[in-house]
Amino acid sequence: MKALVTFGCSWTAGIGCWYDEDTSLEEYKKARKKFKLSKIMMDNSYRFILANRHGYDNINFSAGGSSNGKQFRLAEEYFNLDDYKKYDEVIVLWGITSTARLDAWDVKNNRYTNVFLNNKSLPKTIEYEWMMHHYDHDVEVRRLSNQMQHWDKYFSMIGVKNYWFDTFNHHDYEYNSPNMIMGDENPRDLMSKLCKDQGLLFNEDRYHFSSWSLDNARIKFLLKRRLVNPHSCHPNKQCHILLADILDKNVKFCYNK
């Protein structure tokens, strides 16, 4: 048995992968709620496409709005168990998301929650105070570098092949991981790769927060190309096929053969 273990945010999870051009905003919101309750809709996500192409079970930890911190926490919880050992081959495909997100414990609701640090129009909130006094993008990228180096070493020790990719922003890591997809390219993130493949010939460093807004030129370009939906700006069905093709060229499946 083979397993493709996936970590990441909404792009990896497949939020919006069911969208078609006849879907209204209200219909989209309803479908998004159903997505959380049904695994059927994930069939159009690039992680499922890849797993299906190569005969892998997809063990997915990616989720809409997820932070990098949440994904590292879930990886710790999963690989501290022995469930992965039942597979003859395990590949980890890990998408790094926006640094402006936190994985925080919610005492009132007794659960972890996602905290977003990119909205300066909400003063006198915990998010605003954290964003103004504790968030630094460069520090977060440095933290990511250390965490990626740690997991590279750990996966190597337990016989798991892992791959990293920047999802919709290029990050200049201090650590040059040999497992980074398109590691020698700048920009290397999937959104920029999509734009380049579709004919956008300029690079843009404005950060995309993936918060249902057209906040940079690259996401606007993909909308014009009808590769993301106009409601939440997530990749649609056609786009997920293109993303699967990009990753398929960079991931060595059946690496034990």
Coordinates of C-alpha atoms in Angstrom, one line a residue:
M1 CA 0.0 0.0 0.0
K2 CA 1.1 3.5 -0.8
A3 CA 0.1 6.8 0.8
L4 CA 0.2 10.4 -0.3
V5 CA 0.1 12.6 2.8
T6 CA -0.9 16.2 2.1
F7 CA -0.4 19.3 4.2
G8 CA -1.4 22.8 3.2
C9 CA -4.2 25.3 3.1
S10 CA -7.3 25.8 0.9
W11 CA -5.5 25.4 -2.4
T12 CA -4.3 21.9 -1.4
A13 CA -7.6 21.0 0.3
G14 CA -9.5 21.9 -2.8
I15 CA -11.8 24.7 -1.6
G16 CA -13.7 25.8 -4.7
C17 CA -12.5 22.9 -6.9
W18 CA -16.1 22.1 -7.8
Y19 CA -16.8 25.6 -9.1
D20 CA -18.3 26.2 -12.6
E21 CA -19.2 29.5 -14.2
D22 CA -22.9 29.1 -13.5
T23 CA -22.4 29.0 -9.7
S24 CA -23.7 32.1 -8.0
L25 CA -22.2 33.5 -4.8
E26 CA -24.9 32.0 -2.6
E27 CA -24.7 28.6 -4.3
Y28 CA -20.9 28.8 -3.9
K29 CA -21.2 29.5 -0.2
K30 CA -23.6 26.6 0.2
A31 CA -21.4 24.2 -1.7
R32 CA -18.4 25.3 0.4
K33 CA -20.3 24.3 3.6
K34 CA -21.1 21.0 2.0
F35 CA -17.4 20.5 1.2
K36 CA -16.6 20.4 4.9
L37 CA -19.1 17.5 5.3
S38 CA -18.6 15.5 2.1
K39 CA -15.4 13.9 0.7
I40 CA -17.0 13.6 -2.7
M41 CA -16.2 17.1 -3.7
M42 CA -12.5 16.6 -3.2
D43 CA -12.3 14.5 -6.4
N44 CA -11.5 17.6 -8.4
S45 CA -8.6 18.7 -6.1
Y46 CA -5.0 18.3 -7.3
R47 CA -4.1 16.2 -4.3
F48 CA -6.8 13.7 -5.2
I49 CA -6.0 13.7 -8.9
L50 CA -2.3 12.9 -8.1
A51 CA -3.2 10.1 -5.6
N52 CA -5.7 8.6 -8.1
R53 CA -3.2 8.8 -11.0
H54 CA -0.6 6.8 -9.2
G55 CA -2.6 4.5 -7.0
Y56 CA -2.0 6.1 -3.6
D57 CA -4.3 6.6 -0.6
N58 CA -4.6 10.3 0.1
I59 CA -4.2 11.1 3.8
N60 CA -5.1 14.8 3.9
F61 CA -4.4 17.3 6.6
S62 CA -4.8 20.4 4.5
A63 CA -7.8 22.7 5.2
G64 CA -9.3 26.0 4.2
G65 CA -7.7 28.9 6.1
S66 CA -5.1 26.7 7.6
S67 CA -1.8 28.3 8.9
N68 CA 1.7 26.8 8.6
G69 CA 1.6 26.4 12.4
K70 CA -1.5 24.2 12.2
Q71 CA 0.1 22.0 9.5
F72 CA 3.2 21.5 11.6
R73 CA 1.1 20.6 14.6
L74 CA -0.9 18.1 12.7
A75 CA 2.2 16.6 11.2
E76 CA 3.6 16.1 14.7
E77 CA 0.4 14.5 15.9
Y78 CA 0.2 12.1 12.9
F79 CA 3.9 11.0 12.7
N80 CA 4.1 10.5 16.5
L81 CA 1.7 7.6 15.8
D82 CA 2.6 4.4 13.9
D83 CA -0.3 4.5 11.4
Y84 CA 2.0 5.6 8.6
K85 CA 4.1 2.4 9.0
K86 CA 1.3 0.3 7.6
Y87 CA 2.2 1.7 4.2
D88 CA 5.0 0.3 2.1
E89 CA 5.6 3.8 0.6
V90 CA 4.8 7.2 2.0
I91 CA 5.2 10.5 0.1
V92 CA 4.5 13.8 1.9
L93 CA 3.4 16.7 -0.3
W94 CA 3.5 19.9 1.8
G95 CA 2.3 23.3 0.6
I96 CA 3.6 26.4 2.5
T97 CA 0.9 29.0 2.9
S98 CA 0.7 32.7 4.0
T99 CA 2.9 33.6 7.0
A100 CA 0.2 36.0 8.2
R101 CA -1.8 33.2 9.9
L102 CA -1.7 31.7 13.4
D103 CA -2.7 28.4 14.9
A104 CA -4.2 29.5 18.3
W105 CA -6.1 27.8 21.1
D106 CA -9.6 29.1 21.7
V107 CA -10.3 28.7 25.4
K108 CA -14.0 29.7 25.0
N109 CA -14.7 27.1 22.4
N110 CA -12.2 24.5 23.6
R111 CA -10.5 24.0 20.2
Y112 CA -7.8 25.3 17.9
T113 CA -8.7 28.2 15.6
N114 CA -7.2 30.0 12.6
V115 CA -6.2 33.6 13.2
F116 CA -5.6 35.9 10.3
L117 CA -3.1 38.8 10.5
N118 CA -3.7 40.8 7.3
N119 CA -6.6 43.1 8.1
K120 CA -5.5 46.4 9.5
S121 CA -9.0 47.7 9.4
L122 CA -10.0 45.8 12.6
P123 CA -8.4 47.8 15.5
K124 CA -8.9 46.8 19.1
T125 CA -9.0 43.1 18.3
I126 CA -6.5 40.4 19.3
E127 CA -5.7 39.9 15.6
Y128 CA -4.9 43.6 15.2
E129 CA -2.7 43.7 18.3
W130 CA -0.8 40.6 17.3
M131 CA -0.3 41.9 13.8
M132 CA 1.0 45.2 14.9
H133 CA 3.2 44.1 17.8
H134 CA 4.2 40.4 17.2
Y135 CA 4.0 39.6 13.5
D136 CA 7.1 39.9 11.2
H137 CA 7.1 38.2 7.9
D138 CA 10.9 37.8 7.7
V139 CA 10.9 36.2 11.2
E140 CA 8.2 33.8 10.1
V141 CA 10.2 32.8 7.0
R142 CA 13.2 32.2 9.2
R143 CA 11.1 30.0 11.5
L144 CA 9.8 28.1 8.4
S145 CA 13.4 27.5 7.3
N146 CA 14.3 25.9 10.6
Q147 CA 11.1 23.8 10.6
M148 CA 11.6 22.6 7.1
Q149 CA 15.2 21.6 7.8
H150 CA 14.1 19.7 10.9
W151 CA 11.4 17.8 9.0
D152 CA 13.7 17.0 6.1
K153 CA 16.0 15.3 8.6
Y154 CA 13.2 13.5 10.4
F155 CA 11.6 12.2 7.2
S156 CA 14.9 11.0 5.9
M157 CA 15.4 9.0 9.2
I158 CA 12.1 7.3 9.0
G159 CA 12.2 6.5 5.3
V160 CA 9.5 8.9 4.1
K161 CA 10.0 10.9 0.9
N162 CA 8.9 14.5 1.3
Y163 CA 8.4 17.5 -1.0
W164 CA 7.8 21.2 -0.2
F165 CA 6.2 23.8 -2.4
D166 CA 5.3 27.5 -2.0
T167 CA 1.6 27.7 -2.7
F168 CA 0.9 31.3 -3.8
N169 CA 3.9 33.3 -2.6
H170 CA 7.6 32.9 -3.1
H171 CA 9.6 32.8 0.1
D172 CA 13.3 33.4 0.3
Y173 CA 14.3 30.7 2.8
E174 CA 17.6 30.7 4.6
Y175 CA 17.6 26.9 4.3
N176 CA 18.0 25.5 0.7
S177 CA 15.9 22.3 1.0
P178 CA 16.8 19.6 -1.6
N179 CA 13.1 18.7 -1.4
M180 CA 11.7 22.0 -2.5
I181 CA 9.7 21.8 -5.7
M182 CA 11.1 24.1 -8.4
G183 CA 13.7 25.1 -5.8
D184 CA 16.0 26.8 -8.3
E185 CA 13.3 29.0 -9.7
N186 CA 12.4 32.5 -8.6
P187 CA 9.5 32.8 -8.2
R188 CA 8.8 29.2 -7.4
D189 CA 5.3 29.3 -6.0
L190 CA 2.4 27.5 -7.8
M191 CA 0.5 30.7 -8.5
S192 CA 3.4 32.3 -10.2
K193 CA 4.1 29.1 -12.1
L194 CA 0.5 29.1 -13.3
C195 CA 0.7 32.7 -14.4
K196 CA 4.0 32.1 -16.3
D197 CA 2.6 29.1 -18.1
Q198 CA -0.5 31.1 -19.1
G199 CA 1.6 33.9 -20.6
L200 CA 2.1 36.4 -17.7
L201 CA 5.7 37.5 -18.3
F202 CA 6.4 39.8 -15.3
N203 CA 7.2 38.9 -11.7
E204 CA 5.3 40.5 -8.9
D205 CA 6.3 40.4 -5.2
R206 CA 3.0 41.8 -3.7
Y207 CA 1.9 39.2 -1.2
H208 CA -1.3 37.2 -1.7
F209 CA -3.2 36.4 1.5
S210 CA -5.8 34.1 0.0
S211 CA -8.6 35.9 1.9
W212 CA -11.3 36.1 -0.8
S213 CA -9.9 39.2 -2.4
L214 CA -8.1 40.2 -5.6
D215 CA -5.1 41.6 -3.7
N216 CA -2.4 41.3 -6.4
A217 CA -1.9 41.3 -10.1
R218 CA -1.3 37.5 -10.3
I219 CA -4.6 36.5 -8.9
K220 CA -6.4 39.1 -11.1
F221 CA -4.6 37.5 -14.1
L222 CA -5.8 34.0 -13.2
L223 CA -9.3 35.3 -12.8
K224 CA -9.2 36.8 -16.3
R225 CA -7.9 33.4 -17.5
R226 CA -10.9 31.8 -15.7
L227 CA -8.7 29.6 -13.6
V228 CA -10.0 30.9 -10.2
N229 CA -13.5 31.6 -9.2
P230 CA -14.7 35.2 -8.8
H231 CA -16.2 34.6 -5.4
S232 CA -13.3 33.4 -3.2
C233 CA -10.5 33.5 -5.8
H234 CA -9.7 29.8 -5.3
P235 CA -8.5 27.5 -8.2
N236 CA -11.4 25.9 -10.1
K237 CA -11.6 22.4 -11.6
Q238 CA -9.6 23.2 -14.7
C239 CA -6.9 24.9 -12.6
H240 CA -6.6 21.9 -10.3
I241 CA -5.8 19.8 -13.3
L242 CA -3.0 22.2 -14.3
L243 CA -1.7 22.2 -10.7
A244 CA -1.7 18.4 -10.6
D245 CA 0.3 18.4 -13.9
I246 CA 2.9 20.9 -12.5
L247 CA 3.4 18.8 -9.3
D248 CA 3.4 15.5 -11.2
K249 CA 6.5 16.7 -13.1
N250 CA 8.3 17.4 -9.9
V251 CA 7.3 14.5 -7.6
K252 CA 8.8 11.1 -8.0
F253 CA 6.0 8.6 -7.4
C254 CA 6.7 4.9 -6.8
Y255 CA 10.1 5.9 -5.5
N256 CA 10.8 2.5 -4.1
K257 CA 10.6 0.9 -7.6

